[in-house]
Coordinates of C-alpha atoms in Angstrom, one line a residue:
Chain C
M235 CA -38.1 -32.9 -3.1
K236 CA -39.8 -36.3 -3.6
F237 CA -43.0 -34.5 -4.5
L238 CA -41.3 -32.3 -7.0
I239 CA -39.6 -35.2 -8.7
S240 CA -42.9 -37.1 -8.8
L241 CA -44.7 -34.1 -10.2
A242 CA -42.0 -33.6 -12.8
F243 CA -42.2 -37.1 -14.0
K244 CA -46.0 -37.1 -14.0
N245 CA -45.9 -34.0 -16.2
L246 CA -43.8 -35.9 -18.7
T247 CA -46.7 -38.2 -19.3
R248 CA -49.0 -35.3 -19.7
Y249 CA -48.0 -34.6 -23.3
R250 CA -46.6 -38.0 -24.2
R251 CA -46.2 -37.2 -27.9
R252 CA -44.4 -34.0 -27.3
T253 CA -42.1 -35.6 -24.7
L254 CA -41.3 -38.4 -27.1
I255 CA -40.7 -35.9 -30.0
T256 CA -38.3 -33.8 -27.9
A257 CA -36.6 -36.9 -26.5
G258 CA -36.3 -38.1 -30.1
A259 CA -34.6 -34.8 -31.1
I260 CA -32.1 -35.3 -28.2
A261 CA -31.7 -39.0 -29.2
I262 CA -30.9 -38.1 -32.8
G263 CA -28.4 -35.5 -31.6
I264 CA -26.7 -38.1 -29.3
M265 CA -26.9 -40.7 -32.0
M266 CA -25.3 -38.3 -34.5
F267 CA -22.6 -37.4 -31.9
I268 CA -21.8 -41.0 -31.3
M269 CA -21.8 -41.8 -35.1
V270 CA -19.8 -38.7 -36.1
D271 CA -17.3 -39.3 -33.3
S272 CA -17.0 -42.9 -34.3
M273 CA -16.4 -42.0 -38.0
L274 CA -13.8 -39.4 -37.1
R275 CA -12.0 -41.8 -34.8
G276 CA -12.3 -44.6 -37.4
A277 CA -11.0 -42.3 -40.2
E278 CA -8.1 -41.1 -38.0
Y279 CA -7.2 -44.7 -37.0
E280 CA -7.4 -45.9 -40.6
S281 CA -5.5 -42.9 -41.9
V282 CA -2.7 -43.4 -39.5
R283 CA -2.6 -47.1 -40.4
N284 CA -2.7 -46.4 -44.1
L285 CA 0.0 -43.8 -43.7
K286 CA 2.3 -46.2 -41.9
W287 CA 1.5 -49.2 -44.2
Y288 CA 1.8 -47.4 -47.5
E289 CA 3.5 -44.0 -47.0
T290 CA 5.8 -43.4 -44.1
A291 CA 6.4 -46.7 -42.4
S292 CA 6.9 -46.3 -38.6
A293 CA 10.2 -44.5 -39.0
R294 CA 12.7 -43.7 -41.8
I295 CA 16.4 -43.1 -42.0
Y296 CA 17.6 -40.3 -44.3
N297 CA 20.9 -38.6 -45.0
S298 CA 20.9 -35.7 -42.5
E299 CA 21.0 -33.2 -45.4
Y300 CA 18.2 -34.9 -47.3
W301 CA 15.3 -33.6 -45.1
E302 CA 15.8 -30.0 -46.2
K303 CA 15.8 -31.0 -49.9
R304 CA 13.4 -34.0 -49.7
Y305 CA 10.8 -32.4 -52.1
Q306 CA 13.5 -32.3 -54.9
M307 CA 14.4 -35.9 -54.2
P308 CA 18.2 -35.5 -54.8
L309 CA 19.9 -38.8 -55.5
D310 CA 23.4 -37.6 -54.5
I311 CA 22.3 -36.9 -50.9
N312 CA 21.9 -40.6 -50.0
I313 CA 22.6 -43.4 -47.6
P314 CA 25.8 -45.1 -48.9
D315 CA 26.2 -48.8 -48.5
Y316 CA 22.6 -49.2 -47.3
K317 CA 22.9 -53.0 -47.2
E318 CA 25.3 -52.9 -44.2
K319 CA 22.8 -50.7 -42.3
V320 CA 19.9 -52.9 -43.2
Q321 CA 21.7 -56.0 -42.0
K322 CA 22.7 -54.3 -38.7
L323 CA 19.2 -53.3 -38.0
E324 CA 17.8 -56.7 -39.0
K325 CA 20.3 -58.3 -36.6
N326 CA 18.8 -56.2 -33.9
G327 CA 15.3 -57.4 -34.6
Y328 CA 14.0 -54.5 -36.8
K329 CA 12.0 -55.0 -39.9
V330 CA 13.5 -52.7 -42.5
T331 CA 13.5 -52.1 -46.2
P332 CA 15.5 -49.7 -48.4
R333 CA 14.1 -47.5 -51.1
I334 CA 15.2 -45.1 -53.7
S335 CA 12.8 -42.2 -54.5
F336 CA 13.3 -40.1 -57.5
S337 CA 11.3 -37.8 -59.8
G338 CA 11.1 -37.9 -63.5
E339 CA 9.0 -37.6 -66.6
L340 CA 6.7 -40.4 -67.6
I341 CA 6.5 -40.7 -71.4
L342 CA 3.4 -42.3 -72.8
N343 CA 3.3 -43.6 -76.4
V344 CA 0.5 -43.7 -78.9
I345 CA 0.6 -47.5 -79.3
D346 CA -0.1 -48.4 -75.7
F347 CA -1.9 -45.3 -74.5
G348 CA -3.8 -44.1 -77.6
E349 CA -1.9 -40.8 -77.8
D350 CA 1.6 -39.5 -77.1
G351 CA 2.1 -37.6 -73.9
S352 CA 4.1 -37.1 -70.7
M353 CA 3.7 -36.2 -67.1
S354 CA 5.8 -35.5 -64.1
I355 CA 6.0 -38.4 -61.7
K356 CA 7.6 -39.7 -58.6
V357 CA 9.0 -43.2 -58.7
T358 CA 9.7 -45.4 -55.7
A359 CA 12.2 -48.1 -56.2
I360 CA 11.6 -51.0 -53.7
D361 CA 13.2 -54.2 -52.7
P362 CA 10.5 -56.7 -53.8
Q363 CA 11.7 -59.2 -51.3
K364 CA 11.9 -57.0 -48.3
D365 CA 9.3 -54.3 -48.9
S366 CA 6.4 -56.4 -47.6
D367 CA 8.3 -56.7 -44.2
V368 CA 7.5 -53.0 -43.7
F369 CA 4.8 -52.0 -46.2
H370 CA 1.6 -53.8 -47.3
F371 CA 1.6 -53.3 -51.1
N372 CA 1.5 -57.1 -51.7
D373 CA -2.1 -57.3 -50.5
T374 CA -3.3 -54.5 -52.8
L375 CA -2.5 -56.1 -56.1
V376 CA -5.6 -56.1 -58.3
E377 CA -4.2 -57.0 -61.6
G378 CA -0.9 -58.6 -62.9
R379 CA 1.8 -59.6 -60.5
F380 CA 4.2 -58.1 -58.0
L381 CA 7.7 -57.0 -58.9
K382 CA 10.7 -59.4 -59.4
P383 CA 14.2 -58.3 -58.4
G384 CA 16.2 -56.9 -61.3
E385 CA 13.5 -56.8 -63.9
D386 CA 12.5 -53.9 -66.1
G387 CA 9.0 -53.8 -64.6
I388 CA 6.9 -51.3 -62.9
L389 CA 3.8 -51.3 -60.7
I390 CA 1.2 -48.6 -61.0
G391 CA -1.6 -47.3 -58.7
S392 CA -5.1 -48.1 -60.0
W393 CA -6.2 -44.5 -60.1
L394 CA -3.1 -43.4 -62.0
A395 CA -3.7 -46.4 -64.3
E396 CA -7.3 -45.3 -64.9
D397 CA -6.2 -41.7 -65.5
I398 CA -3.6 -42.6 -68.2
G399 CA -5.4 -45.7 -69.5
A400 CA -2.6 -48.1 -68.5
K401 CA -2.9 -51.8 -69.0
I402 CA -0.8 -54.8 -67.9
G403 CA 1.9 -55.4 -70.5
A404 CA 2.1 -51.8 -71.7
W405 CA 5.5 -50.1 -71.9
V406 CA 6.3 -46.7 -70.4
T407 CA 9.4 -44.7 -70.6
I408 CA 10.7 -42.8 -67.6
V409 CA 13.2 -40.0 -68.2
T410 CA 15.1 -38.8 -65.2
R411 CA 18.5 -37.7 -64.0
G412 CA 20.8 -40.2 -62.4
N413 CA 23.1 -39.9 -59.4
G414 CA 25.6 -37.2 -60.6
G415 CA 23.1 -35.4 -62.8
F416 CA 23.3 -37.3 -66.1
Y417 CA 20.1 -37.9 -68.1
Q418 CA 18.8 -41.4 -68.1
S419 CA 15.8 -43.1 -69.7
M420 CA 14.2 -46.4 -68.7
D421 CA 11.8 -48.5 -70.7
L422 CA 9.6 -50.4 -68.2
E423 CA 6.8 -52.8 -68.6
I424 CA 3.7 -52.5 -66.4
V425 CA 3.6 -55.8 -64.6
G426 CA 0.9 -55.0 -62.0
I427 CA -1.8 -52.6 -60.9
L428 CA -2.1 -51.9 -57.2
N429 CA -5.3 -50.5 -55.6
C430 CA -3.7 -48.9 -52.6
P431 CA -6.2 -47.9 -49.8
N432 CA -4.1 -44.7 -49.3
P433 CA -5.6 -42.3 -51.9
I434 CA -2.5 -40.0 -52.0
V435 CA -0.4 -43.0 -52.9
N436 CA -2.9 -44.6 -55.2
R437 CA -3.2 -41.4 -57.2
N438 CA 0.5 -41.3 -58.0
L439 CA 2.0 -44.7 -57.3
L440 CA 4.8 -46.0 -59.5
M441 CA 7.1 -48.7 -58.1
M442 CA 10.1 -50.5 -59.7
P443 CA 12.7 -52.9 -58.3
I444 CA 15.5 -51.2 -56.4
S445 CA 18.3 -53.2 -58.2
T446 CA 17.0 -52.0 -61.6
A447 CA 16.8 -48.4 -60.5
S448 CA 20.2 -48.7 -58.8
D449 CA 21.7 -49.8 -62.1
Y450 CA 20.0 -47.2 -64.2
L451 CA 20.7 -44.3 -61.8
E452 CA 24.2 -45.5 -60.9
M453 CA 23.5 -45.4 -57.2
E454 CA 26.6 -47.6 -56.4
G455 CA 25.0 -49.4 -53.4
A456 CA 23.3 -46.3 -52.0
A457 CA 19.6 -45.8 -51.2
T458 CA 17.8 -42.6 -50.5
E459 CA 15.9 -44.0 -47.5
I460 CA 15.6 -47.0 -45.2
N461 CA 12.1 -47.6 -43.9
I462 CA 11.5 -49.3 -40.5
K463 CA 8.5 -51.0 -39.1
L464 CA 7.8 -50.8 -35.4
T465 CA 5.2 -52.7 -33.4
D466 CA 1.9 -50.8 -32.9
N467 CA 2.6 -50.2 -29.2
A468 CA 6.2 -49.2 -29.6
N469 CA 7.4 -46.0 -28.2
V470 CA 8.4 -44.4 -31.5
K471 CA 10.6 -41.7 -29.9
A472 CA 12.6 -44.1 -27.8
E473 CA 12.9 -46.5 -30.8
T474 CA 14.2 -43.8 -33.1
A475 CA 16.9 -43.0 -30.5
V476 CA 17.9 -46.7 -30.4
I477 CA 18.0 -46.9 -34.2
K478 CA 20.1 -43.8 -34.4
S479 CA 22.7 -45.2 -31.9
L480 CA 22.7 -48.6 -33.9
I481 CA 23.5 -47.0 -37.2
G482 CA 26.1 -45.0 -35.5
N483 CA 26.6 -42.6 -38.4
N484 CA 26.4 -38.9 -37.7
N485 CA 25.4 -38.2 -41.4
L486 CA 22.2 -40.1 -41.0
S487 CA 19.0 -39.0 -39.2
V488 CA 16.0 -41.1 -38.0
Y489 CA 12.5 -39.6 -38.5
S490 CA 9.4 -40.9 -36.9
W491 CA 6.2 -41.3 -38.9
E492 CA 4.9 -38.2 -37.0
D493 CA 7.8 -36.2 -38.4
L494 CA 7.2 -37.5 -41.9
A495 CA 3.5 -36.9 -41.8
F496 CA 3.5 -33.5 -40.0
D497 CA 1.4 -32.0 -42.7
F498 CA -1.2 -34.8 -42.4
L499 CA -1.3 -34.3 -38.6
A500 CA -1.8 -30.6 -39.0
V501 CA -4.7 -31.3 -41.3
L502 CA -6.1 -33.8 -38.8
E503 CA -5.9 -31.2 -36.1
A504 CA -7.8 -28.7 -38.3
D505 CA -10.3 -31.4 -39.2
R506 CA -10.8 -32.2 -35.5
G507 CA -11.6 -28.5 -34.8
G508 CA -14.1 -28.5 -37.6
S509 CA -15.6 -31.7 -36.5
N510 CA -16.0 -30.5 -32.9
M511 CA -17.9 -27.5 -34.3
I512 CA -20.2 -29.9 -36.1
L513 CA -20.7 -31.8 -32.8
I514 CA -21.4 -28.5 -31.0
L515 CA -23.9 -27.6 -33.7
I516 CA -25.7 -30.9 -33.3
F517 CA -26.1 -30.2 -29.6
I518 CA -27.2 -26.6 -30.1
I519 CA -29.9 -27.8 -32.5
A520 CA -31.0 -30.4 -29.9
A521 CA -30.9 -27.7 -27.2
V522 CA -33.0 -25.3 -29.2
G523 CA -35.6 -28.0 -29.6
I524 CA -35.6 -28.7 -25.9
S525 CA -35.8 -25.0 -25.0
N526 CA -38.7 -24.7 -27.4
T527 CA -40.5 -27.6 -25.8
M528 CA -39.9 -26.4 -22.3
L529 CA -41.1 -22.9 -23.3
M530 CA -44.3 -24.4 -24.7
A531 CA -44.8 -26.6 -21.7
I532 CA -44.2 -23.7 -19.3
F533 CA -46.4 -21.2 -21.1
E534 CA -49.2 -23.7 -21.5
R535 CA -49.1 -24.1 -17.7
T536 CA -48.8 -20.4 -16.8
R537 CA -52.0 -20.5 -14.8
E538 CA -50.9 -23.6 -13.0
L539 CA -47.6 -21.9 -12.3
G540 CA -49.6 -18.9 -10.9
M541 CA -51.6 -21.2 -8.7
M542 CA -48.4 -22.9 -7.4
R543 CA -46.8 -19.5 -6.6
T544 CA -50.0 -18.3 -5.0
L545 CA -50.1 -21.3 -2.7
G546 CA -46.6 -20.5 -1.6
M547 CA -44.3 -22.6 -3.8
S548 CA -41.0 -20.8 -4.0
D549 CA -39.4 -19.8 -7.3
S550 CA -36.5 -22.2 -6.7
A551 CA -38.9 -25.1 -6.2
I552 CA -40.8 -24.3 -9.4
R553 CA -37.5 -24.0 -11.2
L554 CA -36.4 -27.4 -9.8
T555 CA -39.7 -29.0 -11.0
F556 CA -39.2 -27.8 -14.5
M557 CA -35.5 -28.8 -14.4
F558 CA -36.5 -32.3 -13.2
E559 CA -39.0 -32.4 -16.0
A560 CA -36.4 -31.5 -18.6
M561 CA -34.0 -33.9 -16.9
G562 CA -36.6 -36.6 -17.5
I563 CA -36.8 -35.8 -21.2
G564 CA -33.0 -35.7 -21.2
I565 CA -32.8 -39.2 -19.6
I566 CA -35.3 -40.7 -22.0
G567 CA -33.6 -39.0 -25.0
S568 CA -30.1 -39.9 -23.8
I569 CA -31.0 -43.6 -23.3
M570 CA -32.7 -43.7 -26.7
G571 CA -29.8 -41.8 -28.3
V572 CA -27.1 -44.1 -26.8
I573 CA -29.0 -47.2 -27.9
L574 CA -29.6 -45.8 -31.4
G575 CA -25.9 -44.7 -31.5
I576 CA -24.7 -48.1 -30.6
C577 CA -27.0 -49.8 -33.1
I578 CA -25.9 -47.5 -35.9
N579 CA -22.3 -47.8 -34.9
F580 CA -22.4 -51.5 -35.5
Y581 CA -23.1 -50.7 -39.1
V582 CA -20.6 -47.8 -39.2
V583 CA -17.8 -50.0 -37.7
N584 CA -18.5 -53.2 -39.6
V585 CA -19.7 -51.9 -43.0
G586 CA -19.0 -48.1 -43.1
F587 CA -20.0 -45.6 -45.7
D588 CA -18.5 -45.5 -49.1
F589 CA -17.3 -42.0 -50.0
G590 CA -15.3 -43.3 -52.9
F591 CA -17.2 -41.1 -55.4
M592 CA -15.9 -38.1 -53.5
L593 CA -12.5 -39.2 -52.3
R594 CA -11.4 -40.2 -55.8
D595 CA -11.0 -36.6 -56.9
I596 CA -10.9 -34.6 -53.6
D597 CA -8.1 -34.8 -51.1
I598 CA -9.7 -34.2 -47.6
G599 CA -6.5 -35.0 -45.8
Y600 CA -7.6 -38.4 -44.5
R601 CA -5.7 -41.4 -46.0
I602 CA -8.9 -43.2 -46.8
Q603 CA -9.7 -44.3 -50.4
S604 CA -13.4 -45.1 -50.3
V605 CA -15.1 -46.8 -47.3
M606 CA -15.1 -44.7 -44.1
R607 CA -15.5 -47.0 -41.1
G608 CA -16.1 -46.1 -37.5
A609 CA -14.3 -47.1 -34.3
W610 CA -15.9 -48.0 -30.9
N611 CA -15.3 -45.6 -28.1
F612 CA -17.1 -46.3 -24.8
D613 CA -16.1 -42.8 -23.4
T614 CA -18.0 -41.1 -26.1
A615 CA -21.2 -42.9 -25.3
V616 CA -20.8 -42.1 -21.6
I617 CA -20.0 -38.4 -22.4
A618 CA -23.0 -38.2 -24.8
F619 CA -25.3 -39.7 -22.3
F620 CA -24.5 -37.3 -19.5
A621 CA -24.1 -34.3 -21.8
G622 CA -27.6 -35.0 -23.1
I623 CA -29.0 -34.9 -19.6
I624 CA -27.0 -32.0 -18.3
I625 CA -27.6 -29.8 -21.4
T626 CA -31.3 -30.5 -21.4
T627 CA -31.6 -29.7 -17.7
I628 CA -29.7 -26.4 -18.0
V629 CA -31.6 -25.4 -21.1
A630 CA -34.9 -25.6 -19.2
L631 CA -33.7 -22.8 -16.9
L632 CA -34.1 -20.0 -19.5
P633 CA -37.8 -20.5 -20.3
T634 CA -38.5 -21.1 -16.6
R635 CA -36.8 -17.9 -15.6
R636 CA -38.9 -16.0 -18.2
A637 CA -42.1 -17.5 -16.8
L638 CA -41.2 -16.7 -13.3
R639 CA -40.7 -13.0 -14.2
M640 CA -44.5 -12.7 -14.9
D641 CA -46.4 -11.4 -11.9
I642 CA -48.8 -13.8 -10.2
P643 CA -52.1 -12.1 -11.2
S644 CA -51.1 -12.1 -14.8
C645 CA -50.3 -15.8 -14.5
L646 CA -53.7 -16.5 -13.0
R647 CA -55.5 -14.5 -15.7
S648 CA -53.7 -16.2 -18.6
Chain M
M270 CA -57.3 -9.6 11.8
I271 CA -57.1 -7.9 8.4
K272 CA -56.6 -4.2 8.3
I273 CA -56.7 -2.4 4.9
D274 CA -55.9 1.2 5.1
K275 CA -56.5 3.7 2.3
V276 CA -55.3 1.3 -0.4
I277 CA -54.8 2.7 -3.8
K278 CA -54.0 0.5 -6.8
N279 CA -53.7 1.6 -10.4
Y280 CA -53.1 -0.5 -13.5
Q281 CA -51.7 0.5 -16.8
N282 CA -53.8 -0.9 -19.6
G283 CA -52.0 0.1 -22.7
E284 CA -51.8 3.8 -22.6
T285 CA -54.8 4.1 -20.2
E286 CA -54.4 4.1 -16.5
V287 CA -57.1 2.1 -14.7
K288 CA -57.8 3.2 -11.2
A289 CA -58.7 -0.3 -9.7
L290 CA -58.8 0.8 -6.1
R291 CA -59.1 4.4 -5.0
G292 CA -58.4 4.5 -1.3
V293 CA -60.1 1.5 0.2
S294 CA -60.1 1.0 3.9
L295 CA -61.6 -2.0 5.6
E296 CA -61.2 -4.2 8.6
I297 CA -62.1 -7.9 8.7
Q298 CA -62.3 -9.8 11.9
K299 CA -61.4 -13.4 12.6
G300 CA -64.0 -16.0 11.6
E301 CA -66.0 -13.6 9.4
F302 CA -67.6 -15.0 6.2
T303 CA -67.3 -11.9 4.0
S304 CA -68.3 -11.3 0.5
I305 CA -66.6 -8.7 -1.6
A306 CA -69.3 -7.9 -4.1
G307 CA -69.7 -5.6 -7.0
P308 CA -70.0 -5.5 -10.8
S309 CA -67.2 -6.5 -13.1
G310 CA -64.3 -4.0 -13.0
S311 CA -65.3 -2.7 -9.5
G312 CA -62.0 -3.9 -8.0
K313 CA -63.0 -7.1 -6.2
T314 CA -60.2 -9.3 -7.6
T315 CA -57.7 -6.6 -7.1
L316 CA -58.6 -6.2 -3.5
L317 CA -58.5 -10.0 -3.0
N318 CA -55.1 -10.2 -4.7
L319 CA -53.7 -7.5 -2.4
I320 CA -55.0 -9.2 0.7
G321 CA -53.6 -12.5 -0.7
C322 CA -50.2 -10.8 -1.1
I323 CA -49.9 -11.7 -4.8
D324 CA -50.0 -8.1 -6.0
K325 CA -48.4 -4.9 -5.0
L326 CA -50.3 -1.8 -3.9
D327 CA -49.4 1.7 -5.0
L328 CA -50.4 3.5 -1.8
G329 CA -51.8 2.6 1.6
E330 CA -51.2 -0.3 3.9
I331 CA -52.4 -3.8 4.6
S332 CA -51.8 -5.7 7.8
I333 CA -52.8 -9.3 8.4
K334 CA -52.5 -10.7 12.0
G335 CA -50.5 -7.6 12.9
E336 CA -48.0 -8.1 10.2
K337 CA -47.6 -5.4 7.5
V338 CA -47.8 -7.6 4.5
S339 CA -47.8 -4.6 2.1
S340 CA -44.2 -3.8 2.9
M341 CA -42.9 -7.4 2.7
N342 CA -40.5 -8.5 0.0
K343 CA -41.3 -11.2 -2.5
K344 CA -39.8 -14.0 -0.5
E345 CA -41.5 -12.9 2.7
K346 CA -44.8 -12.7 0.9
T347 CA -44.4 -16.2 -0.5
S348 CA -43.6 -17.6 2.9
F349 CA -46.5 -15.7 4.4
R350 CA -48.9 -17.1 1.9
R351 CA -47.6 -20.6 2.4
Q352 CA -48.0 -20.4 6.1
N353 CA -51.2 -18.4 6.6
L354 CA -53.4 -18.2 3.5
G355 CA -55.7 -20.6 1.7
F356 CA -56.9 -19.9 -1.9
I357 CA -59.8 -21.0 -3.9
F358 CA -59.9 -20.1 -7.6
Q359 CA -62.8 -19.7 -10.0
T360 CA -61.3 -22.2 -12.4
Y361 CA -60.2 -24.6 -9.6
N362 CA -56.6 -24.7 -10.9
L363 CA -56.0 -28.3 -10.0
I364 CA -52.9 -30.0 -11.4
P365 CA -54.4 -32.4 -14.0
V366 CA -51.7 -35.1 -13.7
L367 CA -52.2 -35.4 -9.9
S368 CA -55.1 -37.3 -8.2
A369 CA -57.5 -35.5 -5.8
Y370 CA -55.3 -36.7 -2.9
E371 CA -52.1 -35.5 -4.5
N372 CA -53.6 -32.1 -5.3
V373 CA -54.4 -31.6 -1.7
A374 CA -51.3 -33.1 -0.3
F375 CA -49.2 -30.9 -2.6
V376 CA -49.9 -27.9 -0.2
L377 CA -48.6 -29.8 2.8
S378 CA -45.5 -30.9 0.9
L379 CA -44.6 -27.2 0.8
L380 CA -44.7 -27.1 4.6
D381 CA -42.6 -29.0 7.1
V382 CA -45.1 -31.8 7.6
S383 CA -44.3 -35.5 8.2
E384 CA -45.5 -38.0 5.6
K385 CA -47.7 -39.6 8.1
D386 CA -49.3 -36.3 9.0
V387 CA -49.7 -35.4 5.3
H388 CA -51.7 -38.6 4.8
T389 CA -53.9 -38.2 7.9
R390 CA -54.7 -34.6 7.3
T391 CA -55.3 -35.0 3.6
M392 CA -57.7 -37.9 4.1
N393 CA -59.5 -36.1 6.8
V394 CA -60.0 -32.9 4.8
L395 CA -61.2 -34.9 1.7
K396 CA -63.7 -36.6 4.0
E397 CA -64.8 -33.2 5.3
V398 CA -65.6 -32.0 1.8
G399 CA -67.4 -35.1 0.8
L400 CA -64.8 -36.7 -1.4
E401 CA -64.1 -39.9 0.6
G402 CA -63.4 -42.7 -1.9
M403 CA -62.5 -40.3 -4.7
E404 CA -59.0 -39.6 -3.6
D405 CA -57.4 -41.4 -6.5
R406 CA -59.4 -39.7 -9.2
K407 CA -57.7 -37.3 -11.5
P408 CA -59.5 -33.9 -12.0
A409 CA -60.7 -35.0 -15.4
K410 CA -62.7 -37.7 -13.8
L411 CA -64.4 -35.3 -11.4
S412 CA -67.3 -33.0 -12.0
G413 CA -66.9 -29.2 -11.7
G414 CA -68.4 -29.3 -8.2
Q415 CA -66.2 -32.1 -7.1
Q416 CA -63.1 -30.3 -8.5
Q417 CA -64.1 -27.2 -6.5
R418 CA -64.4 -29.4 -3.4
V419 CA -60.9 -30.6 -4.0
A420 CA -59.8 -27.0 -4.3
I421 CA -61.6 -26.2 -1.0
A422 CA -59.9 -29.2 0.6
R423 CA -56.5 -27.9 -0.8
A424 CA -57.2 -24.5 0.8
L425 CA -58.2 -25.9 4.1
V426 CA -55.7 -28.8 4.6
K427 CA -53.1 -26.6 6.2
D428 CA -55.6 -25.1 8.6
P429 CA -55.1 -21.5 7.5
E430 CA -56.7 -18.7 9.4
I431 CA -57.8 -17.0 6.2
V432 CA -59.2 -18.4 3.0
L433 CA -59.5 -16.2 -0.1
A434 CA -61.9 -17.3 -2.8
D435 CA -62.2 -15.4 -6.1
E436 CA -65.7 -16.1 -7.6
P437 CA -65.7 -19.7 -6.3
T438 CA -69.0 -20.6 -7.8
A439 CA -68.8 -18.7 -11.1
N440 CA -68.1 -21.8 -13.1
L441 CA -70.7 -23.9 -11.5
D442 CA -74.4 -24.4 -12.0
S443 CA -76.6 -22.8 -9.3
T444 CA -77.3 -26.1 -7.4
T445 CA -73.6 -27.1 -7.3
G446 CA -72.7 -23.5 -6.5
E447 CA -75.0 -23.5 -3.5
D448 CA -73.6 -26.8 -2.3
I449 CA -70.1 -25.3 -2.5
L450 CA -71.2 -22.2 -0.5
K451 CA -72.9 -24.4 2.1
L452 CA -69.6 -26.3 2.4
M453 CA -67.6 -23.2 2.8
K454 CA -70.0 -21.8 5.3
S455 CA -70.0 -25.0 7.3
M456 CA -66.2 -25.0 7.3
N457 CA -66.2 -21.4 8.5
E458 CA -68.5 -22.3 11.3
K459 CA -66.8 -25.5 12.2
L460 CA -63.2 -24.4 12.0
G461 CA -63.6 -20.7 12.6
T462 CA -61.7 -20.0 9.4
T463 CA -62.1 -16.5 8.0
F464 CA -63.5 -16.7 4.5
I465 CA -63.3 -13.7 2.1
F466 CA -64.8 -14.3 -1.3
S467 CA -65.6 -12.2 -4.3
T468 CA -68.8 -12.4 -6.3
H469 CA -71.3 -10.5 -8.3
D470 CA -74.0 -13.2 -7.9
P471 CA -76.8 -12.1 -5.5
M472 CA -77.5 -15.7 -4.5
V473 CA -73.9 -16.1 -3.4
M474 CA -74.1 -12.8 -1.4
D475 CA -77.0 -14.2 0.5
Y476 CA -74.7 -16.7 2.2
A477 CA -72.3 -14.0 3.3
G478 CA -72.3 -12.7 6.9
R479 CA -71.0 -9.4 5.7
I480 CA -71.2 -7.9 2.3
V481 CA -68.7 -5.3 1.2
L482 CA -70.0 -3.7 -2.0
L483 CA -67.4 -2.2 -4.3
H484 CA -68.1 0.2 -7.1
D485 CA -65.4 1.8 -9.3
G486 CA -62.7 1.1 -6.8
L487 CA -64.5 2.5 -3.8
I488 CA -66.5 0.9 -1.0
K489 CA -70.1 1.7 -1.7
S490 CA -71.6 -0.1 1.2
D491 CA -70.4 -2.4 4.0
K492 CA -73.3 -4.4 5.6
N493 CA -73.0 -6.8 8.4
R494 CA -75.9 -9.3 8.2
R495 CA -75.5 -11.2 11.4

C-alpha cells in the first residue's frame, strides 16, 4: 500500500502541467461552488431580512375574514379600536405598528408630471411615529423628509418616482373607496422619496400618515393590520400563539412572516432546486475534466500498465494506484479551490455583485434591489473540499476499468 | 519444468485469421538457457506470452512446474506470474518516475517481503548486475544498457525459477547487447535460473544453450548446443 501511494504521488509530478491544469479545473469548480452557495445564502438571508424589514414584519394581525380577501384590500373587514390592541401588546414588550392598506387610482396631472394620466396603486397608511419600531423605512429616505402625523403628504418609492417622473413638492390625487364603499379623493404632496432595498416594495411604494388616511376613509379608529417585530432568534410560532392569547379576540388572527410570504418561500424553494442543478453541473464539468485527464494518463501508460500486470500486480492494486493518483489531484484541486473560494468570498461577502441593471426590471423572487452579497458558511467549504476529493477519486475508476479490460499483450504492444 | 503440448494459437487481424502457433510441443528443463529463434511473425513472442501466462491459447496445454497454467483463471495466472516468473522486455519498461532501486524493489512490494529484506535483496541484485552506486538514478539518467540491467535485476530480485525475455537486446547496440547476454548467461549459471528468450539475431543465438527455431508457427528445429 505504501508503495502504491508513493508511486501514485510520484506520477503526479510526471506531468506537472497537466496535474496543475486538472487540479485547476477542480479548484475552479470548488471555488464556484463556494461562491454560488455563498451568494445564494446571502441572497436568501438578505431577502428574508428585507422581507421582514419592509414587507411583512415578523408577524401581523388581521381580521380573521381579511386573509381570504386580502388581495382586494377591503377596508370594512378591519381591526376595530386598534389603539387598544397596540397598547396591550406594547405593555407586554412587543414592538408594534398599525397600518391601513388600500387600493386606489393615482391621478397624475400635466403640471407636475408633464402629462395627464392615472394608474392603479396600493397605498399603505402608516403611523409615522411607530412605524420605525417595526419597519426600517426611515433609513431609506433619499430625498425630502419622512411623514409627519396628520399631514396631507405622501412618500414614494424611488423606482416608482422614476417611472412617473415624480419630484418632491409635486401633488398627486388618489381616488379610492372609503370604509363603507363611498368614493373619496385625496390630494397629497410628495414629501419624500424612499429607496427601499426590497425591489417589490420600491417598485410600488406609496405611504401616507395613518391619521390622514383614517379621516379620509372614515375608518373610525380601525386599522387593516397590526404589524409586530420579533427578535431575530424568536420562535415565531410560539410568539404568534402568545400574541393571539394577548389580543383575546376571536375575530382576529395572527400570521407569521412565513404565512405572509408563502409565495416568496415557494419561489425560494424552486430557486434552490435550480441552484442545486447549477452546482451539480459545475461538479459534472469538473468531473469530465478529471475523467479526461485520467483517461489520457492511463492510455499514455498502457505499456507500463501491461508491464505491471505482467509482473503480477493485481487489477485491484492497479486500480488503487490510479485512484490514489486521482485523489492526489483531488486534494491539490480541493485545497486550491477552498483557498480561492475563501478569497473570492471575502469580496462577495463584503462588496458583492451589483445586479441592479437586471433587478430593476426583472422580478427574480429575491428581495434584493441591486447588490447581491454572499454569506459565510464553513460547512460548504468542508463539503466542497471532501466532495472534490471523493468525486475525483471515483471518476478515475471508469478510465482505469477501461484500460484493465485490454489484454496484456495488447498493452505491451501499444 | 515447462511442458508445452500441441499448442495452437490463432489471432484475428481484422478479417484475417493469423495462425500464430500451429501445434507446438516443447519441453524445457530447469536451468536451460534457451533461445526461441525465428524470423518476424514466426510466433516467438506468442509462444513466450503463452509460457508467461499473459495470453490465452486456443488448443493444447502448458504446464509449468507441474501446474497446468493454461487452464488457470485470470487471478490464478496473475498470482502464478507474481510468484514464479521473471520478465525482461525489449523496451525495458521501467517506470520513469521511480529510481533504479525503486523499479527493482517494486516487484518485491507485490510479494510478502519485509522492508528490511526488500532493501537487502534489491541492493544485492543491483550489485550483481553492475549497478552499484546508481540505485538512485531515474531511468532517464541511465543508458539503454544500464536500463536493461535494471530490468534484469527486476526480473531476478524475487529469485524466480524462470525468466522470460522478449528480444532483450533488440534495442541495444551489439557491444551492449553482448554485455547483457553475458550477464544473463552468468546469472543462469550462478543462480540456476531457467532463461527463455526470443531473438532473430544470430549473435544472440550463439549464447544460447538450446535454440528452438520457429517458422510459420511450427518448430522447424530444436538444437541443444551443450
